[in-house]
Each structure stands twice: as structure tokens, then as C-alpha cells.
PDB file of C-alpha atoms in Angstrom:
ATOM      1  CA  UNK A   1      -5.405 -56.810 -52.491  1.00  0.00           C
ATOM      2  CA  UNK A   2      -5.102 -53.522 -53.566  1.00  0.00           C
ATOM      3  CA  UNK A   3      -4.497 -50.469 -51.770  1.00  0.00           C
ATOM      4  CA  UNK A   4      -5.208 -46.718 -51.775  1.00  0.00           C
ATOM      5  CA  UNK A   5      -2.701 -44.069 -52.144  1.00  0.00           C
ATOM      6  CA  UNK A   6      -5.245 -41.542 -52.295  1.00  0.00           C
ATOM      7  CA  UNK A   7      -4.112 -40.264 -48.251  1.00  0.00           C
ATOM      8  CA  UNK A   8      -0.795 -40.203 -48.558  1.00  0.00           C
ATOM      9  CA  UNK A   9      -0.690 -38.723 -51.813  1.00  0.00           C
ATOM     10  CA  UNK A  10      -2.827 -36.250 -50.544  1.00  0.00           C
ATOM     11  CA  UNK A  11      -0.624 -35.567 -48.111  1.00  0.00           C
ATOM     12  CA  UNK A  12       2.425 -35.470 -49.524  1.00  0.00           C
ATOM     13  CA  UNK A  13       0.826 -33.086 -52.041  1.00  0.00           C
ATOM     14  CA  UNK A  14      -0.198 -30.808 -48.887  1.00  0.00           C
ATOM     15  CA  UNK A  15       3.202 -30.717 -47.557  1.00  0.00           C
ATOM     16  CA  UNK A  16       4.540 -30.055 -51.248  1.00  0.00           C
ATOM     17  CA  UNK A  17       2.505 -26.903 -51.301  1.00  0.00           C
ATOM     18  CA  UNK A  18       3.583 -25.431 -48.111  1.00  0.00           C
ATOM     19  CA  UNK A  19       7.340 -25.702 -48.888  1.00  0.00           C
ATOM     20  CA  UNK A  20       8.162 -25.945 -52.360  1.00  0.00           C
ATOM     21  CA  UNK A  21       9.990 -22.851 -53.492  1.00  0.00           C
ATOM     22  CA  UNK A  22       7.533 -20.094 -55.449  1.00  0.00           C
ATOM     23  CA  UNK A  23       6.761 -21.036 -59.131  1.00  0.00           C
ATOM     24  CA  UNK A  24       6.973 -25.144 -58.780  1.00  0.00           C
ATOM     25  CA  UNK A  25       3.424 -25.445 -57.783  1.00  0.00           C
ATOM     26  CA  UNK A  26       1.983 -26.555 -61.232  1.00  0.00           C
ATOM     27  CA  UNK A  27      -0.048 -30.096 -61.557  1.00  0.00           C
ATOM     28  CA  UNK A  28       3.255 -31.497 -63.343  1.00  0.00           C
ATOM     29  CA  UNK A  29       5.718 -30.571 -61.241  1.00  0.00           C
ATOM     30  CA  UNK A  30       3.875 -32.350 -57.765  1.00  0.00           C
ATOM     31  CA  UNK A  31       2.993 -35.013 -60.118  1.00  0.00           C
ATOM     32  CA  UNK A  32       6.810 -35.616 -60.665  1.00  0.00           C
ATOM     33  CA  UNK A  33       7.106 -35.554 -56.856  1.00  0.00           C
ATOM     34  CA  UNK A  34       4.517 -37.732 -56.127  1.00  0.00           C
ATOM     35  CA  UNK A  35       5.306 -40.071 -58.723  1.00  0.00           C
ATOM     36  CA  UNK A  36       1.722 -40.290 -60.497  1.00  0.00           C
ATOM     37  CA  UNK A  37      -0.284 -38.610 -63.316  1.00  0.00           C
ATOM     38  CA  UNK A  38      -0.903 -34.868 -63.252  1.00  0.00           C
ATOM     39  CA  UNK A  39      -4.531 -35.589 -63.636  1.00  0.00           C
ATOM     40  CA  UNK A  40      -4.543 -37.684 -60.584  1.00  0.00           C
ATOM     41  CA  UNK A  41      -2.712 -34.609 -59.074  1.00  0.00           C
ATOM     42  CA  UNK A  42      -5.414 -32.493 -60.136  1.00  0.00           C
ATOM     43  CA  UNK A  43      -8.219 -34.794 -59.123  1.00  0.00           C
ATOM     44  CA  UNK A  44      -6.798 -34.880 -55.462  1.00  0.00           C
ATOM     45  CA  UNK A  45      -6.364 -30.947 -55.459  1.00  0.00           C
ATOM     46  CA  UNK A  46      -9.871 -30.780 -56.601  1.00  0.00           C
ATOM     47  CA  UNK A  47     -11.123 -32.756 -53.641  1.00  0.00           C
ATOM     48  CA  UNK A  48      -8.937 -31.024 -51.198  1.00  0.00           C
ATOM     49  CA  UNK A  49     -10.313 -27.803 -52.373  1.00  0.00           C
ATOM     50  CA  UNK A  50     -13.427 -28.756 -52.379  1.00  0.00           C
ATOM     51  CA  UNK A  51     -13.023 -29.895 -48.677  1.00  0.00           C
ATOM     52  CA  UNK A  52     -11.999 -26.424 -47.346  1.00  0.00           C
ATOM     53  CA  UNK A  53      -8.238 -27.365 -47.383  1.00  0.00           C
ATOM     54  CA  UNK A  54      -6.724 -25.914 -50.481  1.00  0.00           C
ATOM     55  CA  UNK A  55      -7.250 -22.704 -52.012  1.00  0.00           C
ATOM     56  CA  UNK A  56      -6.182 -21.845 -56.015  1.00  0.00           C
ATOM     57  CA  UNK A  57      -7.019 -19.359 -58.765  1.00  0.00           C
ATOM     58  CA  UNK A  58      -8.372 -20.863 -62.269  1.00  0.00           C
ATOM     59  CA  UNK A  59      -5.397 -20.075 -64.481  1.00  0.00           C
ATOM     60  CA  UNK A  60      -2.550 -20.038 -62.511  1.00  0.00           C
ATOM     61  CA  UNK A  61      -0.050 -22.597 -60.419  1.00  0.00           C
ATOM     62  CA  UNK A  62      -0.247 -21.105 -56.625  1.00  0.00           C
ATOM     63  CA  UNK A  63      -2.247 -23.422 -54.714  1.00  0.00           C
ATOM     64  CA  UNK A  64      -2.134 -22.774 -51.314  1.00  0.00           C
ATOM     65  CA  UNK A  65      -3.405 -24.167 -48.228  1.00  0.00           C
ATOM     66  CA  UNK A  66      -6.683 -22.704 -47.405  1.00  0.00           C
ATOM     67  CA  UNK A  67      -5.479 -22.480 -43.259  1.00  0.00           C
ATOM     68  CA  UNK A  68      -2.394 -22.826 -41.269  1.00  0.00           C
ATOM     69  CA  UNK A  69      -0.677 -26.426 -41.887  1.00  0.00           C
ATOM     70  CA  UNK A  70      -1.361 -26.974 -38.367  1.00  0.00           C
ATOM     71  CA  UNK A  71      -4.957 -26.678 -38.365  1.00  0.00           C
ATOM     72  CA  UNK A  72      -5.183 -28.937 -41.073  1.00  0.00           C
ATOM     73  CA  UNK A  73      -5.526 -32.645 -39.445  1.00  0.00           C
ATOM     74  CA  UNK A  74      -4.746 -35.589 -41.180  1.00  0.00           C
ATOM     75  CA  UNK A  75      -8.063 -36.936 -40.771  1.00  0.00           C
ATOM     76  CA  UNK A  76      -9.546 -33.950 -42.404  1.00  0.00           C
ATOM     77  CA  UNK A  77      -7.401 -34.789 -45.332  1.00  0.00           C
ATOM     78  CA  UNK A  78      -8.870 -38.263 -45.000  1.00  0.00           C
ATOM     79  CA  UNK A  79     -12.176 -37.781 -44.926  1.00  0.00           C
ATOM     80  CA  UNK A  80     -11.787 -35.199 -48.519  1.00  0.00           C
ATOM     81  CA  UNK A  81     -10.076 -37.612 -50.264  1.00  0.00           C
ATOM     82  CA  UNK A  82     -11.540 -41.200 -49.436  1.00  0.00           C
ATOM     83  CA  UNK A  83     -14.665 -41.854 -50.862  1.00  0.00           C
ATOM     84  CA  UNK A  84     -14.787 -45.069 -49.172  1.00  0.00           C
ATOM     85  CA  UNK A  85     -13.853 -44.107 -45.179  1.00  0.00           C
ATOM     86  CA  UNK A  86     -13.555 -47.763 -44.127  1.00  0.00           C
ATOM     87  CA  UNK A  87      -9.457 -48.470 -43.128  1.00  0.00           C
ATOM     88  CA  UNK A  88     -10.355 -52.444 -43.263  1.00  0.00           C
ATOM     89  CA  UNK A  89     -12.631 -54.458 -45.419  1.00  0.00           C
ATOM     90  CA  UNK A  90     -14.858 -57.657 -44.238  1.00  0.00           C
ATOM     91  CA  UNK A  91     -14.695 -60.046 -46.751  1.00  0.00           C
ATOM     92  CA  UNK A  92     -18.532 -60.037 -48.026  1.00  0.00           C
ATOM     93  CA  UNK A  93     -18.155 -64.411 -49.372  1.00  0.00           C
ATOM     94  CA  UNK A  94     -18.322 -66.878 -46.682  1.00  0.00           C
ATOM     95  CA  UNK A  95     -20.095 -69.761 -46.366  1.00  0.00           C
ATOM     96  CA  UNK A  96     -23.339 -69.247 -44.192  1.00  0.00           C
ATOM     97  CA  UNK A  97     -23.340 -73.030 -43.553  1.00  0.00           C
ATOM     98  CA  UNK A  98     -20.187 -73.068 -41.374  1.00  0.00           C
ATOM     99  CA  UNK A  99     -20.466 -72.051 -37.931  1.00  0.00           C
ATOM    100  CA  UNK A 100     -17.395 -69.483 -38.231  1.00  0.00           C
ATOM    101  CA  UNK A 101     -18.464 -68.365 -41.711  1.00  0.00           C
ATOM    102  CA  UNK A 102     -22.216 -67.800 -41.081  1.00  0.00           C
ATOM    103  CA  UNK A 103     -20.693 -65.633 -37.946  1.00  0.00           C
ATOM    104  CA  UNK A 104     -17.498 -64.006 -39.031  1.00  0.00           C
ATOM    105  CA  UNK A 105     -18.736 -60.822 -40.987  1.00  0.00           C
ATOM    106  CA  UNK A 106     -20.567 -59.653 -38.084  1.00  0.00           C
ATOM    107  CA  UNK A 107     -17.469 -60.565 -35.495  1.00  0.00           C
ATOM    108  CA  UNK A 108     -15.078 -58.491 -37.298  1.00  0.00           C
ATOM    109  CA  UNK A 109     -17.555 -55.706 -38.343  1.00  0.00           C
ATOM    110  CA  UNK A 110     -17.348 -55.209 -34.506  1.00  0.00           C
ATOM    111  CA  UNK A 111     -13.427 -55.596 -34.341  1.00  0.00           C
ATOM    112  CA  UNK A 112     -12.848 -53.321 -37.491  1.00  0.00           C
ATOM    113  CA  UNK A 113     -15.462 -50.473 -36.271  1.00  0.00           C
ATOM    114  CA  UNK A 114     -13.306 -49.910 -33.251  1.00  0.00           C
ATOM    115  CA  UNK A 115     -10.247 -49.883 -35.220  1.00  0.00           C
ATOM    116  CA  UNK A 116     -11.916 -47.331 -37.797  1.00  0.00           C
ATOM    117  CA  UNK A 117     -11.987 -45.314 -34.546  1.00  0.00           C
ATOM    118  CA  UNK A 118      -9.060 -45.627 -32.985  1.00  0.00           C
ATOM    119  CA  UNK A 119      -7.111 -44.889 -36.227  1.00  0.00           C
ATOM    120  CA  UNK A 120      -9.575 -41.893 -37.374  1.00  0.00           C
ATOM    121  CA  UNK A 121      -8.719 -40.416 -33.827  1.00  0.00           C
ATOM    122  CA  UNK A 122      -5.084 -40.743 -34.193  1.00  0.00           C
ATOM    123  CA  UNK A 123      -5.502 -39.543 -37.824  1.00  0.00           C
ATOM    124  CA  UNK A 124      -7.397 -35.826 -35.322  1.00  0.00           C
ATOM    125  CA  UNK A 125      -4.677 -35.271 -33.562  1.00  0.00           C
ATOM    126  CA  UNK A 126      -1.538 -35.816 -36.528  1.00  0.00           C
ATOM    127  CA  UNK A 127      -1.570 -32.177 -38.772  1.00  0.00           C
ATOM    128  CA  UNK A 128       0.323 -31.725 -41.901  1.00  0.00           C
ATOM    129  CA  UNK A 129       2.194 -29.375 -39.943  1.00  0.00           C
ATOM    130  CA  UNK A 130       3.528 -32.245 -37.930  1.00  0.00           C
ATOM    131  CA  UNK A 131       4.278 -33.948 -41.550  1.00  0.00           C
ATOM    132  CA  UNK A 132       5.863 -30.465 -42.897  1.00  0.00           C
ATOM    133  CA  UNK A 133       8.056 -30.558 -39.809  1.00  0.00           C
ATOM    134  CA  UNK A 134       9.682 -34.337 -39.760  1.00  0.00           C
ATOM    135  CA  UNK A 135      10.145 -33.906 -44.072  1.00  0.00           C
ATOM    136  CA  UNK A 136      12.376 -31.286 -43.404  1.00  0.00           C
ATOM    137  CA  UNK A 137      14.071 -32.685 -40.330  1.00  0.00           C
ATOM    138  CA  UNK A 138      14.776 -35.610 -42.568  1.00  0.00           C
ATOM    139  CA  UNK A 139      15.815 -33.303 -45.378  1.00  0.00           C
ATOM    140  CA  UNK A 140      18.166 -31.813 -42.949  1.00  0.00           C
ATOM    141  CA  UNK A 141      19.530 -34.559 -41.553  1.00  0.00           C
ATOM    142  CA  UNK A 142      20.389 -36.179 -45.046  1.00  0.00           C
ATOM    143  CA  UNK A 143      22.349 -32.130 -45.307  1.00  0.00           C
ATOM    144  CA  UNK A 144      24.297 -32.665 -42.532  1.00  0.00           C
TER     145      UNK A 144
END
């Protein structure tokens, strides 16, 4: 199974922004942070910017965020960066012929749906602000 990093990449790419020190905002250097490819730096940015949640000049490193960190929900970033808004995945193969097979995709489509919503409102009421504020109570506990 493979998963998606796209979110918390995202994220961590939002909080990089808002307190990385002036001049360390290039592609490269949050790539080298995130641990992935500038371009899939860039391709996140894009989609963040395009969403309303990033702001940037062509030719130069200072992205910013486009509002306060705390009006910036983590299901906003979500929504920008996952084409594919499903959390959980029905398995699309069964066999029709058993009575739990012929029946399972619909069962779980129910389950899943109100999982999708209970973890997209959860996902409303997190910001990166709440993110910006527990990496640097970490940071500052690891100080201390």
C-alpha cells in the first residue's frame, strides 16, 4: 500500500515558511528540510498558492503565507494539495458471487464516508498555527 505525503509535506513546508530565518526560503533549502526533491517542493508551493494559502514573487525566494498561520486550517491545506480527497480506499476486486464480497464495497463506502467526515472536521478546526506552535515547543524543549 502506498501512502501520500503530499499533507504533511505540505505542512511542514507551511510551518517552514513562517519560521525559518530570512533568506532560507528557496525550493532547495525546504527541500533539504523536508527530505524530498525541490521540484516536489515547488509542485506543492504551486498548489498551495494556487489555493489562496501561499503568496511569492516570480524570481525571488520569500514565499510567504498568504494569511495569518492561524487562519490557515489544516483541512484547507488538504483539500489544495490532495487531488484525490478520499482518507480510505474500498478495495474495487471482490467477488460478486460471495455474499460478503457482492456486499462489502457498499458496507464500507458507508463506514469510510463518515470517517472522511469526522477526520476532514478535525482536519477544520487544527491550523498551522497550532503546528507552528508545538514545532517550536518541541524545539525548545530539546534547548532546555
Amino acid at each position: 500500500m502506498k501512502y501520500s505525503h503530499k499533507l504533511s509535506d505540505a505542512i511542514h513546508i507551511l510551518v517552514y515558511v513562517q519560521i525559518a530565518p530570512t533568506g532560507q526560503l528557496d525550493s532547495t533549502t525546504i527541500a533539504n528540510s523536508v527530505e524530498a526533491n525541490p521540484s516536489v517542493v515547488r509542485r506543492l508551493m504551486a498548489a498551495m498558492k494556487k489555493a489562496g494559502l501561499l503568496m511569492s514573487r516570480a524570481g525571488t525566494a520569500e514565499p510567504r503565507l498568504a494569511r495569518p498561520a492561524s487562519q490557515i486550517t489544516l483541512q484547507a491545506v488538504f483539500r489544495a494539495v490532495e487531488m484525490n480527497h478520499d482518507l480510505l480506499h474500498v478495495d474495487p476486486q471482490t467477488n460478486i458471487d460471495c455474499p460478503v464480497g457482492a456486499n462489502i464495497q457498499q458496507a464500507l463506502d458507508e463506514a469510510y464516508a463518515r470517517v472522511q467526515q469526522a477526520a476532514e472536521a478535525e482536519l477544520a478546526k487544527l491550523t498551522v498555527q497550532d503546528i507552528v506552535d508545538r514545532v517550536q515547543g518541541l524545539r525548545q524543549a530539546r534547548v532546555s
